[in-house]
Coordinates of C-alpha atoms and ligand atoms in Angstrom, one line a residue:
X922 CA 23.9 -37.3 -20.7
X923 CA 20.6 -35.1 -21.0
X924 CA 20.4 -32.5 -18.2
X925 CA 18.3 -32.6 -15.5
X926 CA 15.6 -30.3 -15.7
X927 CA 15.2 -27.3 -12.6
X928 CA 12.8 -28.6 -10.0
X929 CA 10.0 -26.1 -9.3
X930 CA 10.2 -25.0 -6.0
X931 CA 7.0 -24.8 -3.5
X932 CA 6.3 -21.8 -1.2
X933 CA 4.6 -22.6 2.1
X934 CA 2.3 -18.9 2.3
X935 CA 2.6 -16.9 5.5
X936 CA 0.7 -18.0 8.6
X937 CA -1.7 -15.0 7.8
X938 CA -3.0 -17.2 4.9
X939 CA -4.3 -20.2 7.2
X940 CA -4.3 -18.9 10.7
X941 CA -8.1 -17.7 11.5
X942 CA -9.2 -15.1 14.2
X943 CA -9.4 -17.8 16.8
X944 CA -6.0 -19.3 15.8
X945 CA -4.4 -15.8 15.8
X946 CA -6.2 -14.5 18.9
X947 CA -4.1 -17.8 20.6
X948 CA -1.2 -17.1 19.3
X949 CA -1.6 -13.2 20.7
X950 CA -2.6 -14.8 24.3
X951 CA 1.3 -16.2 24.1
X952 CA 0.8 -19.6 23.0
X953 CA 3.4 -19.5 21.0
X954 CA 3.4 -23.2 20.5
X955 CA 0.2 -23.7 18.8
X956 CA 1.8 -21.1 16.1
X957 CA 4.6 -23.9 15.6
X958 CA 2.1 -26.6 15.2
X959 CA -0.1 -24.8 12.4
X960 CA 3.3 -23.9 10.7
X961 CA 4.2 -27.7 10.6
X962 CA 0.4 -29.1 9.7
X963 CA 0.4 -26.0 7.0
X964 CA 3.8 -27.4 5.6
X965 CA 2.8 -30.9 5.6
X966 CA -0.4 -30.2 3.8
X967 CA 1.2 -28.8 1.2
X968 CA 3.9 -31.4 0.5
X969 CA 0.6 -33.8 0.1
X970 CA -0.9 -31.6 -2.8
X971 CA 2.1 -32.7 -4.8
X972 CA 1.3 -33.5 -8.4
X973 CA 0.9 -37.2 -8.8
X974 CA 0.9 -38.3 -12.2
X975 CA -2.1 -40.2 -14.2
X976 CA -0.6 -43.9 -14.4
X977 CA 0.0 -43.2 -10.8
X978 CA -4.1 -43.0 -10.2
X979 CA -4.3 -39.9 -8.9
X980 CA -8.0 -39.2 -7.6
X981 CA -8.1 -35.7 -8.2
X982 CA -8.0 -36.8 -12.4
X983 CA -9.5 -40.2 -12.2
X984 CA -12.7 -39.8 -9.9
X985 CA -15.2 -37.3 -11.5
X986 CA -16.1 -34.7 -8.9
X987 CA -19.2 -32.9 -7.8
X988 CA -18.8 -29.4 -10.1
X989 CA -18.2 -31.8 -13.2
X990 CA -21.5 -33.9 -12.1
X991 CA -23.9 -31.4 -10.9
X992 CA -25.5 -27.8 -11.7
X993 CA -23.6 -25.5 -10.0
X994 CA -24.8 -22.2 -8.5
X995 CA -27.5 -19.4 -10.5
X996 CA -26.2 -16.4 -11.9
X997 CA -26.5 -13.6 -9.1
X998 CA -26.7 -15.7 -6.7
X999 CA -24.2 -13.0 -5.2
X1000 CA -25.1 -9.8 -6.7
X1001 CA -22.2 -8.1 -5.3
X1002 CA -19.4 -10.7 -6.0
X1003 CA -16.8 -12.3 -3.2
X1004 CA -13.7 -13.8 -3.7
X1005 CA -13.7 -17.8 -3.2
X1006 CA -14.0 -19.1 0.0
X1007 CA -10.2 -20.9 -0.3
X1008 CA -8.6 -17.2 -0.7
X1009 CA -10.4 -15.8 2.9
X1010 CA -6.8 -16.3 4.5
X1011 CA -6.2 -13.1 2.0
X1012 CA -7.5 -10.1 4.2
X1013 CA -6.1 -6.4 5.2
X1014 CA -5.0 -6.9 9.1
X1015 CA -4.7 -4.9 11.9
X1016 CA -1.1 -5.7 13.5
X1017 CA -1.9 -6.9 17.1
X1018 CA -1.1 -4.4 19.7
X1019 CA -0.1 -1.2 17.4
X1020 CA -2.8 0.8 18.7
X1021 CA -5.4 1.2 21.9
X1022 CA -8.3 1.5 19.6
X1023 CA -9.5 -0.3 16.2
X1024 CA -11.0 3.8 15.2
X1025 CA -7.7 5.1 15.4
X1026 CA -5.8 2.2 13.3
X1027 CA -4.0 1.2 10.9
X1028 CA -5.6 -2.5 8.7
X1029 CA -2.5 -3.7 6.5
X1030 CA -2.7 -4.6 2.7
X1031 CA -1.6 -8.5 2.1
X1032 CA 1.0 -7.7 -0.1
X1033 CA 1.9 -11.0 -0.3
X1034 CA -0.8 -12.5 -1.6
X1035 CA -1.4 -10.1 -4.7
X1036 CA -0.6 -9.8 -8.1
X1037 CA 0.1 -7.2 -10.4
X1038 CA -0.5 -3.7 -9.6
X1039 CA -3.7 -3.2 -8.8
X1040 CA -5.7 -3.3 -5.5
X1041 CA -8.5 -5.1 -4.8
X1042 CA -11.3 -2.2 -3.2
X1043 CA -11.7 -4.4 -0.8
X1044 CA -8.0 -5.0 0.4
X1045 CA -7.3 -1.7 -0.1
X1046 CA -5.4 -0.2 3.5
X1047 CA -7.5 1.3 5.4
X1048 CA -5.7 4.2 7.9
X1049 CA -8.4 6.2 10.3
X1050 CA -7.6 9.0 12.6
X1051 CA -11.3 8.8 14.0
X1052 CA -13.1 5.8 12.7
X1053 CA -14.8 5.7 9.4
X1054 CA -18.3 6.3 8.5
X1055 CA -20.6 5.2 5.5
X1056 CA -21.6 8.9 4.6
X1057 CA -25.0 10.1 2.6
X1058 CA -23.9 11.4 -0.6
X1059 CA -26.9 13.2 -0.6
X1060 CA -26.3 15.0 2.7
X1061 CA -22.3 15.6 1.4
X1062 CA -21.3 19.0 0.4
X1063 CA -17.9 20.1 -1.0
X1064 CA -17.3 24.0 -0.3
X1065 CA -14.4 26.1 -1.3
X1066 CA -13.6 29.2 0.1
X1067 CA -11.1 31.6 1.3
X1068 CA -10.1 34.1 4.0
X1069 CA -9.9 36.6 2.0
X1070 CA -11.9 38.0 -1.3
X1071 CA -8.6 38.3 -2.9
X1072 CA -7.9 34.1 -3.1
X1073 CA -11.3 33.5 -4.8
X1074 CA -14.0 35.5 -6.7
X1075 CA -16.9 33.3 -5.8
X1076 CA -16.5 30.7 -3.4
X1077 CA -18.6 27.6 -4.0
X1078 CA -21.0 24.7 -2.5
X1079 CA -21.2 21.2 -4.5
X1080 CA -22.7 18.5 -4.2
X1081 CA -21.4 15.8 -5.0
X1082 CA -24.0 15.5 -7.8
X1083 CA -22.8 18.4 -8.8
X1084 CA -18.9 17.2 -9.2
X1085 CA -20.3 13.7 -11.0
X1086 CA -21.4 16.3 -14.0
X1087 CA -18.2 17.3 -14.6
X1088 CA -15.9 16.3 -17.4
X1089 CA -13.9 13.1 -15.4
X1090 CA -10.3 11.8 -15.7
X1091 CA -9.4 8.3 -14.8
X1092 CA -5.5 8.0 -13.4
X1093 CA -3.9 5.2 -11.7
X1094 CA -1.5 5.8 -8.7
X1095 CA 0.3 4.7 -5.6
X1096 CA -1.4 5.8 -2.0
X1097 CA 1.7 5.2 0.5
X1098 CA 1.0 6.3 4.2
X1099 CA 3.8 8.2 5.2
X1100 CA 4.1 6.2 8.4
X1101 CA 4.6 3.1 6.4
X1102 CA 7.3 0.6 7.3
X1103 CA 7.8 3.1 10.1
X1104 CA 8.3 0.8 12.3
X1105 CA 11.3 -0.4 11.5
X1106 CA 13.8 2.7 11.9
X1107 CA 15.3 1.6 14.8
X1108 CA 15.7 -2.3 13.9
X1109 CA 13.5 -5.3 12.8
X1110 CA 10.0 -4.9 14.4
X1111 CA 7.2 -7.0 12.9
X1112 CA 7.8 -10.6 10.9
X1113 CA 6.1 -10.2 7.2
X1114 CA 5.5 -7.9 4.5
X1115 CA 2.1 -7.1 5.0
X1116 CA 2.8 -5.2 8.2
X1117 CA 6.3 -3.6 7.2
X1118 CA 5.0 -2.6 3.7
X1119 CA 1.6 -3.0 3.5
X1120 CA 0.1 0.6 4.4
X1121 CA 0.5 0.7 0.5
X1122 CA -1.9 0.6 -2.3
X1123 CA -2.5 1.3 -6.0
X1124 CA -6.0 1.9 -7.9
X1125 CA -7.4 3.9 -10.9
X1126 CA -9.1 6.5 -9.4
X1127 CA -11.7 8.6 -11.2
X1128 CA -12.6 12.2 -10.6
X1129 CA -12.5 16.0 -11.4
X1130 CA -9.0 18.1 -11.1
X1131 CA -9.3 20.4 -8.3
X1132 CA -7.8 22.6 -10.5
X1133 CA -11.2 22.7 -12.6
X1134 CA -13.2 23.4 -9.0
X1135 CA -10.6 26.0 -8.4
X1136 CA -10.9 27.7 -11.8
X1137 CA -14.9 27.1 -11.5
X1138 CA -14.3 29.4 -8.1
X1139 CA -12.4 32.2 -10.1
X1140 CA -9.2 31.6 -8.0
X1141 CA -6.4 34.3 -8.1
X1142 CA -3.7 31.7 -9.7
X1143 CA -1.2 34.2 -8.9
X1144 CA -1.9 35.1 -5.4
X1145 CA -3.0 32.2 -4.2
X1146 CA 0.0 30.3 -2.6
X1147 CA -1.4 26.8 -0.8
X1148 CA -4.9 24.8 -0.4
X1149 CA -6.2 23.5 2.9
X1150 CA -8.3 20.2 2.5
X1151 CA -10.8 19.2 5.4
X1152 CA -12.1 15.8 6.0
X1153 CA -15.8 15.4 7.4
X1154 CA -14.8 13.3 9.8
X1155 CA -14.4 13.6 13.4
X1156 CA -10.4 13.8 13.5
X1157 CA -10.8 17.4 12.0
X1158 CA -8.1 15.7 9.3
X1159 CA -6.6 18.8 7.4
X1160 CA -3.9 19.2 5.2
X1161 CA -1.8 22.1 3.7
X1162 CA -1.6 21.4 -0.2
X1163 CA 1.2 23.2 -1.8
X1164 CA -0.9 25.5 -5.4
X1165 CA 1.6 23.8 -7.6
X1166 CA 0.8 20.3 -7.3
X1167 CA -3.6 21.3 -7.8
X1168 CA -2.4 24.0 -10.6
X1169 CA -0.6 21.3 -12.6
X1170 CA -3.7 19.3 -13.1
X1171 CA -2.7 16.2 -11.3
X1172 CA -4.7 16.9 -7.8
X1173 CA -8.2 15.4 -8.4
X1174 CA -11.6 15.4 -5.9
X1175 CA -12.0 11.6 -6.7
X1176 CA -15.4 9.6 -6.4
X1177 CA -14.6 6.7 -8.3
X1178 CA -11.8 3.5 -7.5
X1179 CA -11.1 0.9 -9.6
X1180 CA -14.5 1.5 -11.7
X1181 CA -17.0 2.0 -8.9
X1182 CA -17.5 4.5 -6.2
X1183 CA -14.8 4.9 -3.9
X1184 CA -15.6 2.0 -0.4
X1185 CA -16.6 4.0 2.6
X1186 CA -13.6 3.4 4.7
X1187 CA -11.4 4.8 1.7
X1188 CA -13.5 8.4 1.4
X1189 CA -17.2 7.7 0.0
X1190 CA -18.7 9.8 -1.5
X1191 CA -15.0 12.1 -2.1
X1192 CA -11.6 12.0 -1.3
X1193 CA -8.9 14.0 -2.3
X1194 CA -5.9 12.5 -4.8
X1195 CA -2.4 13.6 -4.3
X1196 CA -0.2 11.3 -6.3
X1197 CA 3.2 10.6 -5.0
X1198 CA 2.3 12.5 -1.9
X1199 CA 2.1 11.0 1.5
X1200 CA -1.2 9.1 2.0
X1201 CA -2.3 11.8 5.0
X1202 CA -3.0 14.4 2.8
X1203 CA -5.1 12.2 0.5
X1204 CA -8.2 13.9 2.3
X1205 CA -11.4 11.2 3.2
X1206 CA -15.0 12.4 3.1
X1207 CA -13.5 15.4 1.6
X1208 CA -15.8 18.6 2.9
X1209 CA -14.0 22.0 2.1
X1210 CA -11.3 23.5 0.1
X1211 CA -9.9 27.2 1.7
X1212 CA -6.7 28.6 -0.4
X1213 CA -4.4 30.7 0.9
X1214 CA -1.3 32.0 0.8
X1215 CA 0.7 30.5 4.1
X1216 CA 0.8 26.8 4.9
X1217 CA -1.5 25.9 8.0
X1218 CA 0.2 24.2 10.3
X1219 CA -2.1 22.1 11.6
X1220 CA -2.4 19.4 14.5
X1221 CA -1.3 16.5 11.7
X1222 CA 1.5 19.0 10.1
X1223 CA 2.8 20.7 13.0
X1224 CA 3.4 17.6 15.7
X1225 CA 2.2 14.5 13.2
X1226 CA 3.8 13.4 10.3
X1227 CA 7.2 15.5 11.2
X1228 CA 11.1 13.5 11.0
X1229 CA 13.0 14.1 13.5
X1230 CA 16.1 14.5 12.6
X1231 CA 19.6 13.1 14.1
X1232 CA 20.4 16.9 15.6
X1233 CA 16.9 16.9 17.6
X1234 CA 15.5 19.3 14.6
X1235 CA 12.3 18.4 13.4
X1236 CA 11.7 18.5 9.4
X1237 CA 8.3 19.8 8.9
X1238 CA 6.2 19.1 5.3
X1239 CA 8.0 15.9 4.0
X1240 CA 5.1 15.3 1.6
X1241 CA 6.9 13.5 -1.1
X1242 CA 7.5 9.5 -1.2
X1243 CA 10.8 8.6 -2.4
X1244 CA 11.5 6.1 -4.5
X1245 CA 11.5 2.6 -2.5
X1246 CA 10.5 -1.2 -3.5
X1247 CA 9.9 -4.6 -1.9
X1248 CA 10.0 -8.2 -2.8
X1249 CA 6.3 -9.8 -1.7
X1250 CA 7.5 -13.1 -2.8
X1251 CA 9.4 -14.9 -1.0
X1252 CA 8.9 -12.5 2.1
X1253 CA 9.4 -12.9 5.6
X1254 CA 6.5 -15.6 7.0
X1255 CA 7.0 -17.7 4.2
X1256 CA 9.0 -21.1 3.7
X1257 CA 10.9 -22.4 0.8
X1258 CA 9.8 -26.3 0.7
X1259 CA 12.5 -27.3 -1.8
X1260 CA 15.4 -26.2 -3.7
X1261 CA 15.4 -25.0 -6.8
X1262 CA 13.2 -22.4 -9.2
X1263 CA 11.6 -19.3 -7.6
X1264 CA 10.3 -16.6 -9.3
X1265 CA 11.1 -13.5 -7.1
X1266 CA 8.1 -10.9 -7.2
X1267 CA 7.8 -7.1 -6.0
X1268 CA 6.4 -3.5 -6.1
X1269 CA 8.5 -0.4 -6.8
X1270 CA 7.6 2.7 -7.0
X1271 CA 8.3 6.8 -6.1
X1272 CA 6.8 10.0 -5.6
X1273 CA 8.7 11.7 -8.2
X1274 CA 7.6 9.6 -11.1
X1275 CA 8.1 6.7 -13.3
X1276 CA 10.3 3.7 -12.0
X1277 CA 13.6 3.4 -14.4
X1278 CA 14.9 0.2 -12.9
X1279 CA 15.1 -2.1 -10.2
X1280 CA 17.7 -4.5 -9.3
X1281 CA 17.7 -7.7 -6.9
X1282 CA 20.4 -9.4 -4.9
X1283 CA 20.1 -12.9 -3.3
X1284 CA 23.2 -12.4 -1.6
X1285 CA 22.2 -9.3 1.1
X1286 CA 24.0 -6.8 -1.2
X1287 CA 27.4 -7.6 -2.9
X1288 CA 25.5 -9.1 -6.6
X1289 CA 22.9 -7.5 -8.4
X1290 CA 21.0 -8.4 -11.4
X1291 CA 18.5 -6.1 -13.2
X1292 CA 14.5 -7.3 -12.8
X1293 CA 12.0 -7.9 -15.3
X1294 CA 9.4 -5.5 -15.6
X1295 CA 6.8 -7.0 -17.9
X1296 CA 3.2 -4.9 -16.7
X1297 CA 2.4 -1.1 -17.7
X1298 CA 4.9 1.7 -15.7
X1299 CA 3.0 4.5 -15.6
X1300 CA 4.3 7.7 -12.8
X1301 CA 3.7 7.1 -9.4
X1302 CA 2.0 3.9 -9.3
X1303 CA 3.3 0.9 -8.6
X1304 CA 5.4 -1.6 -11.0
X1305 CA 5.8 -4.9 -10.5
X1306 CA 9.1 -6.4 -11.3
X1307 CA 9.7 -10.0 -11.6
X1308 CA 13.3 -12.3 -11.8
X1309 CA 13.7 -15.9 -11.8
X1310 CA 16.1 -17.6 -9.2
X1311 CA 17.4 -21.0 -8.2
X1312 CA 17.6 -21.6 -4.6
X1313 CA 21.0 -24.1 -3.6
X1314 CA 19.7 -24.9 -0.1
X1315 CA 21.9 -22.2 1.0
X1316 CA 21.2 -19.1 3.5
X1317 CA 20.5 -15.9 1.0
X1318 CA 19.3 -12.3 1.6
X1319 CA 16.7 -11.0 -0.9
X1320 CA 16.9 -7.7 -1.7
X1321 CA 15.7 -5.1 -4.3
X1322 CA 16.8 -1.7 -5.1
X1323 CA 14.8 0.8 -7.4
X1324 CA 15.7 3.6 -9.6
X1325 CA 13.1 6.4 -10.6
X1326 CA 13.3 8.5 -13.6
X1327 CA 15.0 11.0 -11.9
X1328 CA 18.1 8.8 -11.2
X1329 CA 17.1 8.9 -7.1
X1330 CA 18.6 5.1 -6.0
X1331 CA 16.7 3.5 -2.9
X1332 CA 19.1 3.6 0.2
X1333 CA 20.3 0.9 1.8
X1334 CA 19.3 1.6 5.9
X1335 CA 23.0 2.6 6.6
X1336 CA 22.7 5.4 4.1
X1337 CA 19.2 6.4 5.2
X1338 CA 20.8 6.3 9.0
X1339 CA 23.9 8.4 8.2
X1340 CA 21.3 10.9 7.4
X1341 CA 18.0 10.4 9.5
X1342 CA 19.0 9.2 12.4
X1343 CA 16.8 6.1 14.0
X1344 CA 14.2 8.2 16.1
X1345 CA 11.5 9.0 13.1
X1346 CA 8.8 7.5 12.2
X1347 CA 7.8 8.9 8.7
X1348 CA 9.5 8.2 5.7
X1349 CA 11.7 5.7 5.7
X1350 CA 12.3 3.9 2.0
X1351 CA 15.0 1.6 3.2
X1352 CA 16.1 -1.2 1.4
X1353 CA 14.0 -4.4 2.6
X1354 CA 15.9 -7.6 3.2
X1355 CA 14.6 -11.6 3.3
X1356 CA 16.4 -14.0 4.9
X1357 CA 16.3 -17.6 3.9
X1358 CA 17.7 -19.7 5.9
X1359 CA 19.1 -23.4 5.5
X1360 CA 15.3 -24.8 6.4
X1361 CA 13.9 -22.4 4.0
X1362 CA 12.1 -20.6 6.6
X1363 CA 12.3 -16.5 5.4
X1364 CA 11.9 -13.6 8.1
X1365 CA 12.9 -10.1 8.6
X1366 CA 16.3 -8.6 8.7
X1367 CA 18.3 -5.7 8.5
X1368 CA 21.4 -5.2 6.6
X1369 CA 23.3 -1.6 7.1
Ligands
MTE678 N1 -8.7 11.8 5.8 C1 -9.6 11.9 6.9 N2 -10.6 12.7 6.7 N3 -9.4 11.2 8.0 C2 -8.3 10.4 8.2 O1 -8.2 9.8 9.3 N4 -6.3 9.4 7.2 C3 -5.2 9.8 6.3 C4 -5.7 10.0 4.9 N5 -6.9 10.8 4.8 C5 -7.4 10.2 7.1 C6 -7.7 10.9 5.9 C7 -4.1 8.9 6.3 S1 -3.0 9.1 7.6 C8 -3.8 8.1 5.3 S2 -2.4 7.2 5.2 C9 -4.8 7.9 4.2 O2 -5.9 8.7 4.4 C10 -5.2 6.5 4.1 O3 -6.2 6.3 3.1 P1 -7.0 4.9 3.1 O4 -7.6 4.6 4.4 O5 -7.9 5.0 2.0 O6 -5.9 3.8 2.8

């Protein structure tokens, strides 16, 4: 008897893909029960977009329809292009209630919704400490200076003119905010992937090595011990940059994201790049460089952006983000509509450098198998990894686990526990876990 071929299971998206600002503005006000009914309409709705076949008449082949029978739209007709008007469900969030005001705020990447590595500009994260501003370029300066004569033989004013001259390099990495997923130390706190993971995001970003500025300036490379880098903004954003990490090359003043300028709310006209750094000392609307030989300690190193530890210690300067992953398909929100195929999708990626592996488990931990990576790994940036699976109709826990090149595993929480503690906020790469349950419904959990 020939064997019956897998049935293709369909994924009912998460509500942030069909709820609008009204519907999630109701569901905020605690009608809770208005949720449920868009969950059920959204489920039903898809169920009726099932395939029918052409004997069966279906209308959507037999019946000619208005783009086949008309002229469609001039070219420009949006000189800046949009995405298409079925895909506005797919937009970077603010999670209800996280903080007093929309300036000082975090708007969360859809994970979810994206596909290979790369970013949209416009869906990029967006994390302010003071609000964001659409800043002149021609009124921008970029100085670098020093306390003391000894750092630097001639400190320097660009503009930013002045930097787009220079001899560019085009690199694509990882930004991960160091407060990402931060809000689940202490046990599950918010229901999909685009608010527990998505203060993450990857671009190519194009711009000079700070090291070239720096060199430019005549700096003492052997006196000179740190970097400070200032933000024009009003948060007085500044970060202590070890010399290493500008004197290696990899530390560029950026203008440029994904091919165009950087968007105003992520630095126009220049930001600083730190790859596999925590995204707070990515400098916006970067204004001045001073070097130095002592680390700052500044408002956002000294009392922000600190672990506290299980002993009541705080760790000061965690910069680097270790190596951590997430499956954005099927992720907590969504629903499982049927048994049988799913193809499992995620993002790894790590601080230190390239990813080397990553393995998934559909049963919270005791199986693994090894993912297929199939896009370009390139050091910290983000890899998507890819594994097919047949759902029985049974409970399951989705998990993955990354390995960097440096052999670093991802924890599993009760590892990262055993060592943090549950009071911090930074820094926590925990292994994520799915739950599916019997109706196919996924959401949060957390296995030790
Ligand atoms: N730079 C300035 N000047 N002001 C800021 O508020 N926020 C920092 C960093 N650089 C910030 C800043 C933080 S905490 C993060 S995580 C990243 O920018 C976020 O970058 P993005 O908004 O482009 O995603």
């Amino acid at each position: 008897m020939a064997e019956q071929p897998i049935q293709r299971g369909r994924l009912r998206p998460a509500p942030e893909h069909f709820l609008n600002e009204a519907d999630v503005q109701a569901v905020e006000a605690g009608r809770r029960g208005f949720l449920r009914k868009a969950l059920v309409t959204a489920s039903a709705a898809m169920a009726a977009t099932t395939v029918a076949r052409a004997e069966d008449g279906d209308p959507a082949i037999l019946t000619l329809p208005p783009w086949t029978t008309s002229l469609g739209q001039p070219v420009a007709a949006r000189p800046y292009g949009l995405p298409s008007q079925y895909e506005k469900g797919l937009q970077r969030r603010e999670s209800p209630g996280l903080t007093r005001m929309s300036q000082v705020s975090v708007a969360f990447t859809p994970l979810q919704g994206l596909f290979g590595i790369v970013t949209p500009s416009g869906l990029h994260f967006e994390r302010h400490h003071q609000g964001w501003s659409d800043i002149d370029p021609s009124k921008h300066r970029l100085m670098i200076n020093a306390s003391d004569d000894g750092f630097i033989r001639a400190p320097r004013v660009y503009t930013v003119d002045d930097i787009l001259r220079l001899p560019p390099v085009s690199r694509m990495h990882f930004i991960e905010c160091g407060a990402n997923t931060g809000m689940e130390w202490g046990n599950v706190a918010v229901p999909t992937v685009q608010y527990t993971h998505g203060m993450l995001s990857c671009s190519e970003f194009t711009g000079v090595p700070l090291r070239t500025l720096l060199d430019d300036c005549g700096v003492n490379w052997k006196k000179a011990r740190y970097v400070l880098a200032e933000g024009a903004d009003g948060s007085s954003m500044t970060r202590t940059i070890p010399i290493e990490l500008v004197e290696s090359g990899e530390v560029l003043v950026a203008y440029g994201q994904n091919g165009e300028m950087l968007r105003p709310e992520n630095g126009y006209p220049l930001r600083l790049v730190v790859p596999g750094v925590q995204g707070v000392s990515w400098v916006k609307w970067l204004r001045r460089i001073e070097v130095g030989d002592q680390p700052w300690a500044t408002k956002d190193e000294a009392i922000h952006y600190v672990d506290l530890l299980p002993g009541g210690q705080h760790r000061q300067y965690t910069s680097i983000q270790e190596c951590k992953s997430v499956i954005t398909t099927p992720s907590g929100g969504q629903m499982l509509l049927d048994k049988g195929f799913y193809n499992i999708s995620g993002l790894a990626w790590s601080g230190r450098g390239k990813i080397a592996r990553v393995d998934v488990s559909t049963d919270g931990g005791v199986n693994w198998r090894s993912a297929r990576i199939d896009g370009p790994v390139h050091g910290k940036c983000l890899t998507r990894f890819n594994i097919d699976w047949v759902w029985d109709g049974r409970p399951a826990i989705l998990q993955s686990r990354a390995v960097d090149d440096t052999g670093y595993v991802q924890p599993r929480y009760g590892q990262l526990r055993a060592v943090r503690g549950t009071k911090s906020i930074y820094h926590n790469n925990a292994i994520q876990s799915w739950k599916v349950a019997e109706t196919g419904e996924v959401s949060n959990v957390q296995v030790l």
